[in-house]
Short mmCIF file of C-alpha atoms in Angstrom, two decimals:
data_model
loop_
_atom_site.label_atom_id
_atom_site.label_comp_id
_atom_site.label_asym_id
_atom_site.label_seq_id
_atom_site.Cartn_x
_atom_site.Cartn_y
_atom_site.Cartn_z
CA MET A 1 0.00 0.00 0.00
CA LEU A 2 1.01 3.63 -0.43
CA PRO A 3 3.67 4.41 2.24
CA PHE A 4 2.54 8.00 2.67
CA PRO A 5 -0.86 9.73 2.59
CA ALA A 6 -1.58 11.86 -0.46
CA SER A 7 -2.22 14.86 1.81
CA ALA A 8 1.25 14.57 3.33
CA HIS A 9 2.81 14.31 -0.11
CA ALA A 10 0.92 17.40 -1.29
CA THR A 11 2.06 19.32 1.79
CA ALA A 12 5.68 18.37 1.15
CA THR A 13 5.34 19.45 -2.47
CA ARG A 14 3.89 22.82 -1.47
CA ARG A 15 6.72 23.39 0.99
CA SER A 16 9.26 22.49 -1.68
CA ARG A 17 7.72 24.93 -4.16
CA ARG A 18 7.55 27.69 -1.55
CA ARG A 19 11.28 27.24 -0.93
CA THR A 20 11.97 27.28 -4.66
CA LEU A 21 9.96 30.43 -5.32
CA ALA A 22 11.43 32.18 -2.29
CA ALA A 23 14.90 31.36 -3.56
CA LEU A 24 14.00 32.69 -6.99
CA ALA A 25 12.76 35.92 -5.46
CA LEU A 26 16.07 36.37 -3.64
CA ALA A 27 17.92 35.54 -6.83
CA GLY A 28 15.90 38.19 -8.61
CA ALA A 29 17.05 40.87 -6.19
CA ALA A 30 20.66 39.87 -6.76
CA THR A 31 20.48 39.63 -10.54
CA LEU A 32 18.74 42.94 -11.13
CA LEU A 33 22.20 44.49 -11.04
CA VAL A 34 23.11 42.65 -14.24
CA GLY A 35 19.73 43.07 -15.91
CA CYS A 36 18.64 39.44 -15.71
CA THR A 37 15.15 38.44 -14.56
CA PRO A 38 14.94 34.82 -13.37
CA VAL A 39 11.85 32.65 -13.43
CA GLY A 40 9.05 33.59 -11.04
CA THR A 41 10.33 37.04 -10.02
CA GLN A 42 8.97 40.53 -10.57
CA SER A 43 9.38 41.81 -14.12
CA THR A 44 7.68 44.22 -16.48
CA THR A 45 5.80 43.09 -19.56
CA PRO A 46 6.03 44.98 -22.87
CA ASP A 47 2.74 46.79 -22.20
CA GLY A 48 3.95 47.95 -18.79
CA ALA A 49 2.03 45.47 -16.61
CA SER A 50 3.95 43.79 -13.80
CA SER A 51 4.34 40.03 -13.82
CA PRO A 52 3.28 38.18 -10.64
CA GLU A 53 5.66 38.15 -7.70
CA ALA A 54 6.85 34.96 -6.03
CA SER A 55 4.65 35.49 -2.97
CA GLN A 56 1.56 35.79 -5.16
CA LEU A 57 2.47 32.58 -6.98
CA VAL A 58 3.03 30.75 -3.71
CA ALA A 59 -0.42 31.77 -2.49
CA LEU A 60 -2.15 30.74 -5.73
CA THR A 61 -0.19 27.48 -5.89
CA ASP A 62 -1.27 26.58 -2.36
CA GLU A 63 -4.91 27.37 -3.17
CA VAL A 64 -4.93 25.27 -6.33
CA GLU A 65 -3.11 22.33 -4.74
CA ALA A 66 -5.43 22.36 -1.73
CA ALA A 67 -8.49 22.36 -3.99
CA SER A 68 -7.05 19.50 -6.05
CA ALA A 69 -6.23 17.45 -2.96
CA ASP A 70 -9.65 18.01 -1.38
CA GLY A 71 -11.44 17.04 -4.58
CA ASP A 72 -14.53 18.94 -3.46
CA GLY A 73 -14.82 21.09 -6.56
CA SER A 74 -13.80 24.26 -4.73
CA THR A 75 -12.86 27.13 -7.02
CA SER A 76 -12.02 29.72 -4.37
CA PHE A 77 -8.77 30.34 -6.24
CA ALA A 78 -10.53 31.74 -9.34
CA ALA A 79 -10.14 35.44 -8.50
CA ASP A 80 -6.45 35.05 -7.69
CA ALA A 81 -5.90 33.01 -10.86
CA LEU A 82 -7.56 35.75 -12.91
CA ASP A 83 -5.26 38.30 -11.30
CA VAL A 84 -2.15 36.28 -12.15
CA LEU A 85 -3.45 35.62 -15.67
CA GLY A 86 -3.77 39.36 -16.18
CA LYS A 87 -0.05 39.75 -15.46
CA LEU A 88 1.18 37.18 -17.97
CA ASP A 89 2.68 38.36 -21.23
CA VAL A 90 0.36 37.96 -24.23
CA ALA A 91 2.13 37.22 -27.50
CA PRO A 92 1.89 34.92 -30.52
CA ARG A 93 3.47 31.49 -30.28
CA ASP A 94 6.93 31.20 -31.76
CA GLU A 95 6.97 29.63 -35.18
CA TRP A 96 7.00 25.86 -34.93
CA GLU A 97 10.41 24.29 -35.03
CA GLU A 98 11.40 20.74 -34.28
CA PHE A 99 13.04 20.23 -30.92
CA ASP A 100 14.70 17.31 -29.19
CA ARG A 101 12.37 16.60 -26.29
CA GLU A 102 14.96 14.75 -24.23
CA GLY A 103 17.70 17.16 -25.21
CA SER A 104 15.51 20.14 -24.29
CA PHE A 105 13.65 18.87 -21.21
CA GLY A 106 15.85 16.07 -19.91
CA GLU A 107 15.97 12.33 -20.28
CA GLY A 108 13.68 10.26 -18.08
CA TRP A 109 11.87 11.33 -14.93
CA GLN A 110 13.51 13.19 -12.05
CA ASP A 111 12.75 13.29 -8.30
CA PRO A 112 11.81 16.94 -7.66
CA ASP A 113 10.56 16.48 -4.09
CA GLY A 114 13.47 14.28 -3.00
CA ASN A 115 11.32 11.42 -1.69
CA GLY A 116 13.35 8.81 -3.58
CA CYS A 117 10.68 8.18 -6.24
CA ASP A 118 10.50 9.73 -9.68
CA ALA A 119 7.88 12.29 -10.66
CA ARG A 120 5.89 9.88 -12.85
CA ASN A 121 5.36 7.33 -10.11
CA ASP A 122 4.56 10.06 -7.59
CA ALA A 123 1.91 11.43 -9.96
CA LEU A 124 0.41 7.97 -10.37
CA ALA A 125 0.48 7.15 -6.65
CA VAL A 126 -1.19 10.34 -5.42
CA SER A 127 -3.91 10.02 -8.07
CA MET A 128 -5.04 6.53 -7.06
CA THR A 129 -6.62 4.66 -4.19
CA ASP A 130 -5.94 1.08 -3.07
CA VAL A 131 -2.37 1.47 -4.30
CA ASP A 132 0.07 -1.44 -4.25
CA LEU A 133 3.70 -0.51 -4.80
CA ASN A 134 6.51 -2.58 -6.22
CA ARG A 135 9.19 -3.80 -3.83
CA ASP A 136 11.24 -0.73 -4.74
CA GLY A 137 8.64 1.33 -2.87
CA CYS A 138 8.04 3.62 -5.85
CA ARG A 139 6.60 1.94 -8.92
CA VAL A 140 2.83 1.57 -8.82
CA ASP A 141 1.83 -2.03 -9.54
CA THR A 142 -1.94 -1.69 -9.10
CA GLY A 143 -4.46 0.91 -8.02
CA VAL A 144 -7.89 2.34 -8.66
CA PHE A 145 -7.79 5.52 -10.70
CA VAL A 146 -10.62 8.01 -11.22
CA ASP A 147 -9.60 10.42 -13.96
CA PRO A 148 -10.31 14.07 -13.05
CA TYR A 149 -10.19 14.97 -16.75
CA SER A 150 -12.84 12.52 -17.92
CA GLY A 151 -14.43 10.87 -14.89
CA ASP A 152 -13.35 7.44 -16.15
CA GLU A 153 -12.62 4.84 -13.46
CA ILE A 154 -9.76 2.49 -14.32
CA ASP A 155 -8.44 -0.52 -12.42
CA PHE A 156 -4.78 0.11 -13.11
CA GLU A 157 -2.28 -2.72 -13.42
CA ARG A 158 1.31 -2.12 -14.44
CA GLY A 159 2.33 -4.00 -17.57
CA PRO A 160 3.24 -3.49 -21.24
CA ASP A 161 -0.38 -3.76 -22.39
CA THR A 162 -2.13 -2.12 -19.43
CA SER A 163 0.14 0.73 -18.27
CA PRO A 164 -0.77 2.94 -21.28
CA LEU A 165 -4.37 3.03 -20.02
CA VAL A 166 -3.21 5.63 -17.48
CA GLN A 167 -0.68 8.19 -18.70
CA ILE A 168 0.92 11.34 -17.32
CA ASP A 169 -0.19 14.57 -18.94
CA HIS A 170 1.96 17.68 -18.89
CA VAL A 171 -0.73 20.20 -17.96
CA VAL A 172 1.17 22.77 -20.01
CA ALA A 173 2.32 20.58 -22.87
CA LEU A 174 6.07 20.68 -23.40
CA ALA A 175 5.68 21.58 -27.08
CA ASN A 176 3.41 24.46 -26.08
CA ALA A 177 5.88 25.54 -23.39
CA TRP A 178 8.72 25.45 -25.93
CA ARG A 179 6.84 27.82 -28.24
CA THR A 180 5.82 30.22 -25.47
CA GLY A 181 9.14 30.92 -23.81
CA ALA A 182 10.65 27.67 -22.52
CA LYS A 183 13.38 27.60 -25.13
CA GLU A 184 14.73 30.76 -23.48
CA LEU A 185 15.04 28.97 -20.13
CA SER A 186 18.16 27.20 -18.97
CA PHE A 187 18.30 23.42 -19.35
CA VAL A 188 17.96 23.04 -15.57
CA GLU A 189 14.80 25.17 -15.55
CA ARG A 190 13.30 23.15 -18.41
CA VAL A 191 13.95 19.90 -16.54
CA GLU A 192 12.21 21.41 -13.50
CA LEU A 193 9.25 22.40 -15.69
CA SER A 194 9.00 18.90 -17.12
CA ASN A 195 9.00 17.28 -13.66
CA ASP A 196 7.09 19.88 -11.64
CA PRO A 197 4.16 18.15 -9.86
CA MET A 198 1.96 21.15 -10.64
CA ASN A 199 2.50 20.37 -14.32
CA LEU A 200 1.86 16.61 -14.05
CA GLN A 201 -1.54 14.95 -13.96
CA ALA A 202 -2.41 11.29 -14.40
CA THR A 203 -5.18 10.84 -16.94
CA ALA A 204 -6.74 8.17 -19.12
CA GLY A 205 -4.56 7.32 -22.09
CA TRP A 206 -7.22 8.22 -24.62
CA VAL A 207 -7.59 11.68 -23.06
CA ASN A 208 -3.86 12.34 -23.21
CA ASP A 209 -3.80 11.20 -26.83
CA ASP A 210 -6.71 13.53 -27.61
CA LYS A 211 -5.08 16.56 -26.00
CA LYS A 212 -1.66 16.21 -27.64
CA SER A 213 0.06 19.62 -27.23
CA GLN A 214 -3.02 21.83 -27.47
CA ASP A 215 -3.51 24.88 -25.25
CA ALA A 216 -6.66 25.99 -23.43
CA ALA A 217 -7.97 27.79 -26.50
CA ASN A 218 -8.19 24.49 -28.35
CA TRP A 219 -8.63 21.83 -25.68
CA LEU A 220 -10.14 21.48 -22.22
CA PRO A 221 -10.77 18.28 -20.24
CA PRO A 222 -13.95 16.42 -21.23
CA GLN A 223 -15.24 16.75 -17.66
CA GLU A 224 -16.34 20.36 -17.32
CA SER A 225 -16.15 20.30 -13.52
CA TYR A 226 -12.35 20.19 -13.77
CA HIS A 227 -11.98 23.13 -16.15
CA CYS A 228 -11.38 25.71 -13.42
CA THR A 229 -8.65 23.71 -11.70
CA TYR A 230 -7.05 22.74 -15.00
CA VAL A 231 -6.81 26.32 -16.24
CA ALA A 232 -5.58 27.58 -12.86
CA ARG A 233 -2.81 24.97 -12.89
CA GLN A 234 -1.75 26.09 -16.36
CA ILE A 235 -1.60 29.68 -15.15
CA VAL A 236 0.56 28.73 -12.16
CA VAL A 237 2.97 26.84 -14.42
CA LYS A 238 3.15 29.61 -17.01
CA ALA A 239 3.72 32.27 -14.35
CA THR A 240 6.31 30.23 -12.46
CA TYR A 241 8.43 29.65 -15.56
CA ASN A 242 7.85 33.03 -17.24
CA LEU A 243 5.96 31.54 -20.18
CA TRP A 244 3.55 33.67 -22.12
CA VAL A 245 0.04 33.01 -23.42
CA THR A 246 -1.45 33.73 -26.81
CA GLN A 247 -4.42 36.08 -27.00
CA ALA A 248 -6.78 33.20 -27.76
CA GLU A 249 -5.33 31.19 -24.87
CA HIS A 250 -5.65 34.15 -22.50
CA ASP A 251 -9.27 34.73 -23.51
CA ALA A 252 -10.18 31.05 -23.12
CA MET A 253 -8.61 30.93 -19.64
CA ARG A 254 -10.37 34.13 -18.63
CA ASP A 255 -13.73 32.83 -19.84
CA VAL A 256 -13.32 29.62 -17.84
CA LEU A 257 -12.29 31.39 -14.63
CA GLU A 258 -15.05 34.00 -14.88
CA GLY A 259 -17.53 31.13 -14.94
CA CYS A 260 -16.12 29.48 -11.81
CA ALA A 261 -18.34 29.57 -8.73
#
């Protein structure tokens, strides 16, 4: 069975992200002298609007993670998410160019929270109930998964034919991230983006295949009740890593959040 409760794991993840964002804020103060603005710190967009500060991102991240963990459909974060959305740069996507996914975002899965298990298995474990782990204490052998994107319930069993039934979605697809600012990040920052728990969500394989690399203007989860949380998570990721949104993406996110209770 799962060796730690999902709530404890979520708390540890929030603490880790708070430390990361606080460190980035301190780094921002130091690097202003050389004109460099690191991820997640105060900056000014081309139209003069200020990008969200680290403390604002920490607060929104905590709200979104708490709502996701509770699973009660709470959307109390909507106003804060709208505020952060309003501070993101709006610009067209970069022209498509082929990129080496492993060369750009790292090979394999990392262990961002330092619990000894990689990000993929963490994402699977916290998304399931009745979890049985492999003897290594990390790999999920079996579990019951209810997909927040679609509502599908899947009896998961690890294996070459069955594992693809539950896949890990990058909430902000890596191809989308690449075309909206990620290629300007350092390699280390891109690896963090690819393994950030806020950007990872277990979902049914068919849903992940349907989404591909589409943004919120072109794709939202089939289950409408998850739209608010999904969009808020995308906003947190984009703000944390200084990614921009297209006008259509911005408008779609705004429309979703304005409809949240």
